[in-house]
């Protein structure tokens, strides 16, 4: 994953707790001197290790922590650091979700070697749609669910997100249902 993810985690922890808590998390994860560069790639294991250490340090459930981080990512961190990219992705919830791949193409211009997920929107109705999430990374369903809720928050639309099916059922991707 990229440094922007670790920086987002650090921002969430220091905002919700304090800097010392983040230091204890990095120490627990075996990276006490972690210095993160936003657009630099880092091994996925480092990020997963930080999540595990945060769960231990905070006494948090991994799925709940990832969901909260996804929501925070969109509501705060991405807005603070990538507002122009977010603003260009759409003026409402459905158009923003349809433009997620374009958003990631733009991020790729800033981040060398970027390996983004891919999204597909289907089954659109007036009150909902489905999002298909394709990624080589495992274990991020709660994070993506939080991101989707956060996108709803961004547009002032309360969103209910349900993970319908995915890799555990033999698909090559995850499918989420959003209703509002």
Short mmCIF file of C-alpha atoms in Angstrom, two decimals:
data_model
loop_
_atom_site.label_atom_id
_atom_site.label_comp_id
_atom_site.label_asym_id
_atom_site.label_seq_id
_atom_site.Cartn_x
_atom_site.Cartn_y
_atom_site.Cartn_z
CA UNK A 1 0.00 0.00 0.00
CA UNK A 2 1.06 3.59 -0.16
CA UNK A 3 2.19 5.98 2.52
CA UNK A 4 -1.03 7.94 2.24
CA UNK A 5 -2.78 5.01 3.94
CA UNK A 6 -0.39 4.97 6.89
CA UNK A 7 -0.57 8.77 7.14
CA UNK A 8 -4.37 8.54 7.20
CA UNK A 9 -4.23 5.95 9.98
CA UNK A 10 -1.83 8.12 11.93
CA UNK A 11 -4.08 11.16 11.49
CA UNK A 12 -7.15 9.25 12.69
CA UNK A 13 -5.38 7.83 15.75
CA UNK A 14 -3.80 11.13 16.75
CA UNK A 15 -7.09 12.96 16.29
CA UNK A 16 -9.15 10.40 18.22
CA UNK A 17 -6.48 9.69 20.87
CA UNK A 18 -3.06 11.36 20.75
CA UNK A 19 0.41 11.15 19.21
CA UNK A 20 1.72 8.90 21.99
CA UNK A 21 -0.93 6.31 21.13
CA UNK A 22 0.29 6.27 17.52
CA UNK A 23 3.88 5.83 18.72
CA UNK A 24 2.81 2.84 20.84
CA UNK A 25 1.04 1.35 17.80
CA UNK A 26 4.12 1.68 15.58
CA UNK A 27 6.27 0.15 18.34
CA UNK A 28 3.81 -2.72 18.82
CA UNK A 29 3.85 -3.29 15.03
CA UNK A 30 7.66 -3.51 15.09
CA UNK A 31 8.25 -0.18 13.32
CA UNK A 32 9.16 2.25 16.12
CA UNK A 33 10.97 4.66 13.80
CA UNK A 34 8.38 4.63 11.01
CA UNK A 35 8.72 7.62 8.71
CA UNK A 36 6.07 7.68 6.02
CA UNK A 37 6.14 9.39 2.62
CA UNK A 38 2.68 9.91 1.15
CA UNK A 39 3.29 8.69 -2.41
CA UNK A 40 5.85 5.96 -1.59
CA UNK A 41 4.89 2.28 -1.76
CA UNK A 42 5.13 0.15 1.38
CA UNK A 43 4.65 -3.59 1.81
CA UNK A 44 1.01 -4.48 2.47
CA UNK A 45 2.21 -6.46 5.48
CA UNK A 46 3.38 -3.21 7.11
CA UNK A 47 -0.11 -1.70 6.79
CA UNK A 48 -1.85 -4.87 7.98
CA UNK A 49 0.61 -5.01 10.88
CA UNK A 50 -0.26 -1.44 11.87
CA UNK A 51 -3.98 -2.30 11.79
CA UNK A 52 -3.37 -5.36 13.98
CA UNK A 53 -1.25 -3.35 16.41
CA UNK A 54 -3.89 -0.60 16.53
CA UNK A 55 -6.57 -3.18 17.35
CA UNK A 56 -4.43 -4.53 20.19
CA UNK A 57 -3.49 -1.11 21.53
CA UNK A 58 -7.02 0.28 21.33
CA UNK A 59 -8.88 -2.91 22.21
CA UNK A 60 -10.76 -2.58 18.94
CA UNK A 61 -12.39 -5.15 16.68
CA UNK A 62 -10.49 -5.25 13.34
CA UNK A 63 -13.63 -4.96 11.19
CA UNK A 64 -14.94 -2.04 13.25
CA UNK A 65 -11.57 -0.28 13.12
CA UNK A 66 -11.25 -0.73 9.35
CA UNK A 67 -14.82 0.51 8.82
CA UNK A 68 -14.16 3.58 10.97
CA UNK A 69 -10.91 4.21 9.09
CA UNK A 70 -12.67 3.98 5.72
CA UNK A 71 -15.27 6.49 6.83
CA UNK A 72 -12.59 8.78 8.28
CA UNK A 73 -10.53 8.50 5.09
CA UNK A 74 -13.29 10.03 2.97
CA UNK A 75 -14.73 12.43 5.55
CA UNK A 76 -11.50 13.93 6.77
CA UNK A 77 -8.14 12.74 5.45
CA UNK A 78 -8.91 12.68 1.73
CA UNK A 79 -10.75 15.98 2.00
CA UNK A 80 -7.78 17.57 3.75
CA UNK A 81 -5.19 16.20 1.30
CA UNK A 82 -6.95 15.39 -1.97
CA UNK A 83 -9.92 17.78 -2.12
CA UNK A 84 -9.32 18.81 -5.74
CA UNK A 85 -9.31 15.18 -6.89
CA UNK A 86 -12.47 14.45 -4.89
CA UNK A 87 -14.23 17.53 -6.22
CA UNK A 88 -13.47 16.49 -9.81
CA UNK A 89 -14.97 13.02 -9.29
CA UNK A 90 -18.63 14.01 -9.13
CA UNK A 91 -21.29 16.33 -7.77
CA UNK A 92 -23.52 13.68 -6.22
CA UNK A 93 -23.21 10.23 -4.70
CA UNK A 94 -24.03 8.10 -7.79
CA UNK A 95 -21.82 10.12 -10.16
CA UNK A 96 -18.95 10.08 -7.66
CA UNK A 97 -19.18 6.29 -7.36
CA UNK A 98 -19.33 5.90 -11.15
CA UNK A 99 -16.16 8.02 -11.40
CA UNK A 100 -14.05 6.17 -8.80
CA UNK A 101 -11.86 4.59 -11.49
CA UNK A 102 -11.19 8.02 -13.03
CA UNK A 103 -10.30 9.33 -9.57
CA UNK A 104 -7.79 6.51 -9.15
CA UNK A 105 -6.28 7.23 -12.58
CA UNK A 106 -5.62 10.78 -11.39
CA UNK A 107 -4.09 9.50 -8.15
CA UNK A 108 -1.87 7.26 -10.28
CA UNK A 109 -0.38 10.34 -11.89
CA UNK A 110 0.89 11.39 -8.46
CA UNK A 111 1.95 7.99 -7.16
CA UNK A 112 4.56 5.97 -9.06
CA UNK A 113 3.67 2.28 -9.50
CA UNK A 114 0.16 2.79 -8.14
CA UNK A 115 -1.97 -0.39 -8.11
CA UNK A 116 -5.49 0.86 -7.47
CA UNK A 117 -8.63 -1.15 -6.97
CA UNK A 118 -11.29 -1.10 -9.68
CA UNK A 119 -14.95 -0.30 -9.15
CA UNK A 120 -18.07 -0.96 -11.19
CA UNK A 121 -21.51 0.46 -10.46
CA UNK A 122 -24.55 -1.61 -11.46
CA UNK A 123 -28.24 -1.96 -10.72
CA UNK A 124 -28.84 1.75 -10.21
CA UNK A 125 -32.26 2.79 -8.95
CA UNK A 126 -33.55 6.02 -7.48
CA UNK A 127 -32.74 4.77 -3.98
CA UNK A 128 -29.64 2.68 -4.40
CA UNK A 129 -27.11 0.80 -6.48
CA UNK A 130 -24.52 -1.94 -6.30
CA UNK A 131 -20.78 -1.39 -6.19
CA UNK A 132 -18.44 -4.13 -7.41
CA UNK A 133 -14.97 -3.83 -5.86
CA UNK A 134 -12.00 -5.54 -7.53
CA UNK A 135 -8.66 -5.64 -5.70
CA UNK A 136 -5.66 -7.87 -5.35
CA UNK A 137 -5.64 -7.04 -1.63
CA UNK A 138 -7.49 -9.26 0.82
CA UNK A 139 -9.34 -8.37 3.99
CA UNK A 140 -10.50 -4.87 3.11
CA UNK A 141 -14.28 -5.40 2.95
CA UNK A 142 -14.90 -3.45 6.20
CA UNK A 143 -12.62 -0.63 4.99
CA UNK A 144 -14.47 -0.36 1.65
CA UNK A 145 -17.81 -0.46 3.47
CA UNK A 146 -16.62 2.48 5.59
CA UNK A 147 -15.43 4.32 2.49
CA UNK A 148 -18.86 3.92 0.90
CA UNK A 149 -20.61 5.24 4.02
CA UNK A 150 -18.10 8.11 4.04
CA UNK A 151 -18.93 8.98 0.43
CA UNK A 152 -22.58 9.17 1.45
CA UNK A 153 -21.58 11.46 4.32
CA UNK A 154 -19.65 13.62 1.85
CA UNK A 155 -22.84 14.26 -0.11
CA UNK A 156 -25.14 14.48 2.91
CA UNK A 157 -26.85 11.20 1.99
CA UNK A 158 -27.29 8.65 4.78
CA UNK A 159 -26.20 5.37 3.17
CA UNK A 160 -26.83 1.82 4.27
CA UNK A 161 -24.13 -0.55 2.99
CA UNK A 162 -24.50 -4.32 2.82
CA UNK A 163 -21.77 -6.68 1.66
CA UNK A 164 -23.72 -9.07 -0.57
CA UNK A 165 -21.14 -11.55 -1.80
CA UNK A 166 -17.53 -11.83 -2.79
CA UNK A 167 -14.32 -13.80 -2.80
CA UNK A 168 -15.46 -15.98 0.11
CA UNK A 169 -18.22 -17.24 -2.18
CA UNK A 170 -15.90 -17.86 -5.13
CA UNK A 171 -16.17 -14.52 -6.97
CA UNK A 172 -13.12 -12.57 -8.12
CA UNK A 173 -14.43 -9.40 -6.43
CA UNK A 174 -16.70 -8.09 -3.69
CA UNK A 175 -20.26 -6.81 -4.20
CA UNK A 176 -21.87 -4.17 -2.00
CA UNK A 177 -25.46 -2.95 -2.02
CA UNK A 178 -26.00 0.72 -1.16
CA UNK A 179 -29.41 2.11 -0.30
CA UNK A 180 -30.43 5.61 0.68
#
